[in-house]
CSV table of C-alpha atoms in Angstrom, one decimal:
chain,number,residue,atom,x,y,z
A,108,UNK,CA,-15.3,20.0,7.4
A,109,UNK,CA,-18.4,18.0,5.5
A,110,UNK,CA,-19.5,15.3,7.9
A,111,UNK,CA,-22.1,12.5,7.2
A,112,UNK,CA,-23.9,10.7,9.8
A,113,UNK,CA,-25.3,7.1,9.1
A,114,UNK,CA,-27.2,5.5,12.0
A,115,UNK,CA,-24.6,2.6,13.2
A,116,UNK,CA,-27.0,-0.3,12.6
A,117,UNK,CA,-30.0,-1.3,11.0
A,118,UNK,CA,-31.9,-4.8,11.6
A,119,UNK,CA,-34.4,-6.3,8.7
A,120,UNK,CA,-36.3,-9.2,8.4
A,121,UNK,CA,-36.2,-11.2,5.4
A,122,UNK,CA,-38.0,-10.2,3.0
A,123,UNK,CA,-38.4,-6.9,4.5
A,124,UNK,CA,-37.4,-3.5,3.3
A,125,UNK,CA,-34.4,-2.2,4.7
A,126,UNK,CA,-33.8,1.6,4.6
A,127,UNK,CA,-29.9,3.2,5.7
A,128,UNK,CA,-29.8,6.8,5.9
A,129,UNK,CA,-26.6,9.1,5.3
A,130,UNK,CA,-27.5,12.9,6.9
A,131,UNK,CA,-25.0,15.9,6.0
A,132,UNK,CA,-26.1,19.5,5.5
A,133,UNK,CA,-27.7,20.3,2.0
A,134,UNK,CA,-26.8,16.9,0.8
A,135,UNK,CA,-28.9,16.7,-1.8
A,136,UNK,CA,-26.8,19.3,-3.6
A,137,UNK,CA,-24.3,16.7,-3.9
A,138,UNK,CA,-23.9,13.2,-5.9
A,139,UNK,CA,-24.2,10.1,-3.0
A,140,UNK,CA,-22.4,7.7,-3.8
A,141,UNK,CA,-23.5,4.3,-1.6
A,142,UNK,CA,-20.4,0.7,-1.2
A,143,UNK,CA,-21.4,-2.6,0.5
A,144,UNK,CA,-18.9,-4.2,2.4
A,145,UNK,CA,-18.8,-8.0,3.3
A,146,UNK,CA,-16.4,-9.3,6.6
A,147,UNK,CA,-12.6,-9.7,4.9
A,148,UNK,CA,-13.9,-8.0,1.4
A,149,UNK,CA,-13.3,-5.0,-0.2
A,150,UNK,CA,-16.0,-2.7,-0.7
A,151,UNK,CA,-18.4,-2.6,-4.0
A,152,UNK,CA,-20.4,0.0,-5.4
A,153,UNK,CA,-24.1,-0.5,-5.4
A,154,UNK,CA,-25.3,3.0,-6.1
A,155,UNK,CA,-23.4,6.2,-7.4
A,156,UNK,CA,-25.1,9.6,-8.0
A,157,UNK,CA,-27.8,9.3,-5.8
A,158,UNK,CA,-30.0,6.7,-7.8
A,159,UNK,CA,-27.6,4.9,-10.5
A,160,UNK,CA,-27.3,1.5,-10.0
A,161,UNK,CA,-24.0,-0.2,-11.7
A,162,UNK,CA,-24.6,-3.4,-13.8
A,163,UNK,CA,-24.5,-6.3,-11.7
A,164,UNK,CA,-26.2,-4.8,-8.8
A,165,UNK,CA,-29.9,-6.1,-8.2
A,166,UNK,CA,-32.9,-4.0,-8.9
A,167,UNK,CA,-33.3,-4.2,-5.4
A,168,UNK,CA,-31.0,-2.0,-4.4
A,169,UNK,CA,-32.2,1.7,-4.7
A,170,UNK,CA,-31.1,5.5,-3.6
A,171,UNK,CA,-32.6,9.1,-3.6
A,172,UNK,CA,-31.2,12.0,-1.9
A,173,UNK,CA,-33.5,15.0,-0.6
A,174,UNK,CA,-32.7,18.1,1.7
A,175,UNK,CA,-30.2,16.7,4.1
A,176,UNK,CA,-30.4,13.1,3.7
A,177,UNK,CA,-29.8,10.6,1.6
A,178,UNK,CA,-31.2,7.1,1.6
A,179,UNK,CA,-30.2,3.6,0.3
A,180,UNK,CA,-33.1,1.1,0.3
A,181,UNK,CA,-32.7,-2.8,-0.3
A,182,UNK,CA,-36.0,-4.1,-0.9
A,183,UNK,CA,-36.9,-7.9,-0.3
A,184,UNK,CA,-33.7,-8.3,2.0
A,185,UNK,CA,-32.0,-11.2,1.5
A,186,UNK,CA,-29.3,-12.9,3.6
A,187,UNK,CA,-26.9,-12.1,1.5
A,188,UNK,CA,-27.0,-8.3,1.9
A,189,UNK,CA,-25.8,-8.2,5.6
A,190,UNK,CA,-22.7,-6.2,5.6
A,191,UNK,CA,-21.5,-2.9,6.2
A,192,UNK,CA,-22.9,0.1,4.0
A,193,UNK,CA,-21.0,3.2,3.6
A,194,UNK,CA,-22.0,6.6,1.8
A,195,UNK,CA,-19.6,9.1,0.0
A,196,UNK,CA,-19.7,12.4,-1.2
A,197,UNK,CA,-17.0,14.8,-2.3
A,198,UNK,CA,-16.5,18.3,-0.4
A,199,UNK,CA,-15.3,20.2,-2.7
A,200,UNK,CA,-16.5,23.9,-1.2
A,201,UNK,CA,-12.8,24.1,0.2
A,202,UNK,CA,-10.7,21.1,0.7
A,203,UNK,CA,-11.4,19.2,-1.9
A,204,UNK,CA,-11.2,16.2,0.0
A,205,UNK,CA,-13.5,12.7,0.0
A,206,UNK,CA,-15.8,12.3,2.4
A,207,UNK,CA,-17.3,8.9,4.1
A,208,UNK,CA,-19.8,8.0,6.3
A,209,UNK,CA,-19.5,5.9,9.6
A,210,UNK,CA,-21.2,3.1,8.0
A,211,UNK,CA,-24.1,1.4,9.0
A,212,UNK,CA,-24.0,-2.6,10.2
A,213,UNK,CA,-26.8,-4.4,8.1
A,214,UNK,CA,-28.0,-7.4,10.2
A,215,UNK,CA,-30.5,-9.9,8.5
A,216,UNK,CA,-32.9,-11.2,11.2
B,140,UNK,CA,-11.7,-6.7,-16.7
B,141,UNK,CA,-10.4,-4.3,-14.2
B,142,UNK,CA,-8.0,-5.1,-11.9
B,143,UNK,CA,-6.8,-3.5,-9.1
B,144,UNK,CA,-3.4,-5.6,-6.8
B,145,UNK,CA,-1.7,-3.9,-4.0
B,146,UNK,CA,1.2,-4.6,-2.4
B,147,UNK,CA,3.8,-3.0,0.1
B,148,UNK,CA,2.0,-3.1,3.2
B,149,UNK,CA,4.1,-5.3,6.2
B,150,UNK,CA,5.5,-4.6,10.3
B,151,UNK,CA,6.7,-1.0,10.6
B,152,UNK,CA,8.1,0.9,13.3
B,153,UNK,CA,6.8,4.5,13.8
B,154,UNK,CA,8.1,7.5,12.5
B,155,UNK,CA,9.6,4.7,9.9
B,156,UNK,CA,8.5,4.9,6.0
B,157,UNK,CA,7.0,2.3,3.3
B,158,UNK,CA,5.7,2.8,-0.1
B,159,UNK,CA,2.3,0.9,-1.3
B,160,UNK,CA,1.9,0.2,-4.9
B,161,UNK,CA,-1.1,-0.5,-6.7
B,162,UNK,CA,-0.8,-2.3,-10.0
B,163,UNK,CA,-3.8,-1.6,-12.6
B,164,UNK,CA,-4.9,-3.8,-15.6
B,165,UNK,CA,-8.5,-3.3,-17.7
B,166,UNK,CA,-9.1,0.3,-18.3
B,167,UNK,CA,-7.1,3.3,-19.7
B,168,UNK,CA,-4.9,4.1,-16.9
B,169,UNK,CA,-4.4,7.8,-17.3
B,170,UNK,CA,-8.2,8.5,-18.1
B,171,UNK,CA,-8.8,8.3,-14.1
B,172,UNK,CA,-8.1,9.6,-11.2
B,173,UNK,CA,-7.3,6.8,-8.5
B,174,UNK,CA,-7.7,6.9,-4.4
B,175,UNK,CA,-6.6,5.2,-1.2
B,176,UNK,CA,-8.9,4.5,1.1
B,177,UNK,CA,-8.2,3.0,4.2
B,178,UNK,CA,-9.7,1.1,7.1
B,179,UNK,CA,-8.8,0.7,10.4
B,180,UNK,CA,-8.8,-2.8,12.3
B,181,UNK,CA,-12.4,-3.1,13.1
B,182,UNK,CA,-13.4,0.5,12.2
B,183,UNK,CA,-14.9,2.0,9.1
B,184,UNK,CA,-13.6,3.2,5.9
B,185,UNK,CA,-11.4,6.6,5.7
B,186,UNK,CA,-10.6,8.6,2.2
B,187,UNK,CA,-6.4,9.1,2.6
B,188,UNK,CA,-5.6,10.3,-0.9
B,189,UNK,CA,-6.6,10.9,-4.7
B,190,UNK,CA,-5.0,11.8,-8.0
B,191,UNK,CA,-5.8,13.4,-11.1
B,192,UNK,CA,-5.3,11.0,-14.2
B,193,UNK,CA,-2.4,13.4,-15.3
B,194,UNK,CA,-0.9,13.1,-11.6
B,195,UNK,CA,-0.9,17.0,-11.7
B,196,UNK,CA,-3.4,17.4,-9.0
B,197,UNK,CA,-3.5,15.9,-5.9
B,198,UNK,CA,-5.4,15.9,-2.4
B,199,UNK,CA,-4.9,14.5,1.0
B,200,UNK,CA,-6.8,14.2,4.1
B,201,UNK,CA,-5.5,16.0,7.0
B,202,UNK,CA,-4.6,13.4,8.8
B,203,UNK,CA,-2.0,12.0,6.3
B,204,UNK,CA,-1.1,15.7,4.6
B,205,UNK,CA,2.9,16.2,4.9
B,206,UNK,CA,3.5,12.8,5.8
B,207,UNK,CA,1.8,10.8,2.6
B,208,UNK,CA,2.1,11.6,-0.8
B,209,UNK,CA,0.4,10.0,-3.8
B,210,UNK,CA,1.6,9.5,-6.8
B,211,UNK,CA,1.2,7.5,-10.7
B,212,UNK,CA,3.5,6.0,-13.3
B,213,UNK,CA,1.3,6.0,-16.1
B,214,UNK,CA,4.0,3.6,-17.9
B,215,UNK,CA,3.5,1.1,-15.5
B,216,UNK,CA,-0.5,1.9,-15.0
B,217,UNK,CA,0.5,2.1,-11.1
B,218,UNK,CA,-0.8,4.2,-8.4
B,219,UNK,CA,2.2,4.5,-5.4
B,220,UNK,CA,1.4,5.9,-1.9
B,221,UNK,CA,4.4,6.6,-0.1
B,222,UNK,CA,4.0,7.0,3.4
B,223,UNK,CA,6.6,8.8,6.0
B,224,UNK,CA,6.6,9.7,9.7
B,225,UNK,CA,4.6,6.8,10.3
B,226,UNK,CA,2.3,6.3,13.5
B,227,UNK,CA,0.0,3.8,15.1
B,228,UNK,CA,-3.2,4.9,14.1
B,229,UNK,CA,-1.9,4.7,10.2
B,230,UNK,CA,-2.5,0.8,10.6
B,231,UNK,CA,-5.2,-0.3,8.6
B,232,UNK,CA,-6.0,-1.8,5.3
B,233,UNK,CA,-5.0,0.1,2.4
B,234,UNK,CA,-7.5,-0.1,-0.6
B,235,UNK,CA,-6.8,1.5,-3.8
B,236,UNK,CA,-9.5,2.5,-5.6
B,237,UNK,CA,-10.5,3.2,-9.9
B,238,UNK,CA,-12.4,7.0,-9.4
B,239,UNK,CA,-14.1,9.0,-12.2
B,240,UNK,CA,-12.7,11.0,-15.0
B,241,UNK,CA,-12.8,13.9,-13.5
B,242,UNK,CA,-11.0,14.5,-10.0
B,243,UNK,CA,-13.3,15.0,-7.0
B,244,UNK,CA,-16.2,13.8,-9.2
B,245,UNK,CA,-18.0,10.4,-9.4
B,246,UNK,CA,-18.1,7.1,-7.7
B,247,UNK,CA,-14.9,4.2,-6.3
B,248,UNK,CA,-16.0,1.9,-8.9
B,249,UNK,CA,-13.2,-0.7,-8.7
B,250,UNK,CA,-11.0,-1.3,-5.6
B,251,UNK,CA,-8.6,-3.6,-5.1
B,252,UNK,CA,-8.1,-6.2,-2.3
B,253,UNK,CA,-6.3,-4.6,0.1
B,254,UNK,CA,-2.8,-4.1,1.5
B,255,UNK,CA,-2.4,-4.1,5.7
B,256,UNK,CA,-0.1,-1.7,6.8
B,257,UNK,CA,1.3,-2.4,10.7
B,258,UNK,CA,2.5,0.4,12.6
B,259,UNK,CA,4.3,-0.9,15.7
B,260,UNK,CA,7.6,-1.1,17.6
């Protein structure tokens, strides 16, 4: 089965770039899908197909996809972006089934 | 506006059954497929099921395959999850979720706000 790997947390300074990586084999042959998660929320969408960024979402928020990982990068961190980040991809080579990362814990310094 | 409500989740002993519903509003219901997604106390988020807008076509995760099914009433623009043989680890938060047009394709764009499931004697 497809398996993505996210590192489980990442710490940023204010103001600071923060950069969340989601690794699975060939990944950049797939569409990356990337959903924020605030404690007792559900999760949003802040980037689907790699780089697309739904209205609402800040400029800050960026992704690009190459070889076998995919990144999400929040530039000029604010304390509002702590929360969980989670990336997705479907496997569709046999199962058909969704696949999610661990998730990665975003901590504002 | 899209809007996505669950309900059904409560206290259930395992190897009992309960059926989540999620009631839809702001979008053409049978243009998309629809997912559950599920999360664990404290853990992170899980794909359980999805559905083809037509309801035709339908995937599970392992863990849940033979004991879950999924399915839509496009009359009542609601997405059902019925869920037998229940066990501990199926408690969680169960999220339904708008998908794409096309099944296996495209972002969770919409999700609603949860419904906790408790599997325990």
């Amino acid at each position: 089965s497809y398996v993505l790997t996210q590192p489980p947390s990442v710490s940023v300074a204010p103001g600071k770039t923060a950069t969340i990586t989601c690794g699975g084999d060939k990944i950049e042959f797939k569409s990356v899908h990337w959903y924020q998660q605030k404690p007792g929320q559900a999760p949003v969408v802040v980037v689907y197909d790699d780089s697309a960024r739904p209205s609402g979402i800040p400029e800050r928020f960026s992704g690009s996809n190459s070889g076998n990982t995919a990144t999400l990068t929040i530039n000029r961190v604010e304390a509002g972006d702590e929360a969980d980040y989670y990336c997705h991809v479907w496997d569709v080579s046999r199962d058909h089934v969704g696949v999610l990362g661990g998730g990665t814990k975003l901590t504002v310094l | 506006e899209v809007q996505l409500l669950e309900s059904g989740g409560g206290l259930i002993q395992p190897g009992g059954s309960l059926r989540l519903s999620c009631v839809t509003s702001g979008f053409t219901f049978s243009d998309y497929t629809m997912t559950w997604v599920r999360q664990a106390p404290g853990k992170g988020l899980e794909w359980v099921s999805t559905i083809s807008g037509s309801g035709e076509t339908t995937s599970y995760a392992s863990s849940v395959k033979g004991r879950f099914t999924v399915s839509r009433d496009i009359s009542k623009n609601t997405v059902f999850l019925q869920m037998s043989g229940l066990r501990a680890e199926d408690t969680a938060v169960y999220y339904c979720a708008k998908g794409g047009r096309r099944l296996h394709l495209g972002e969770w764009s919409a999700w609603g706000q949860g419904t906790l499931v408790t599997v325990s004697s």
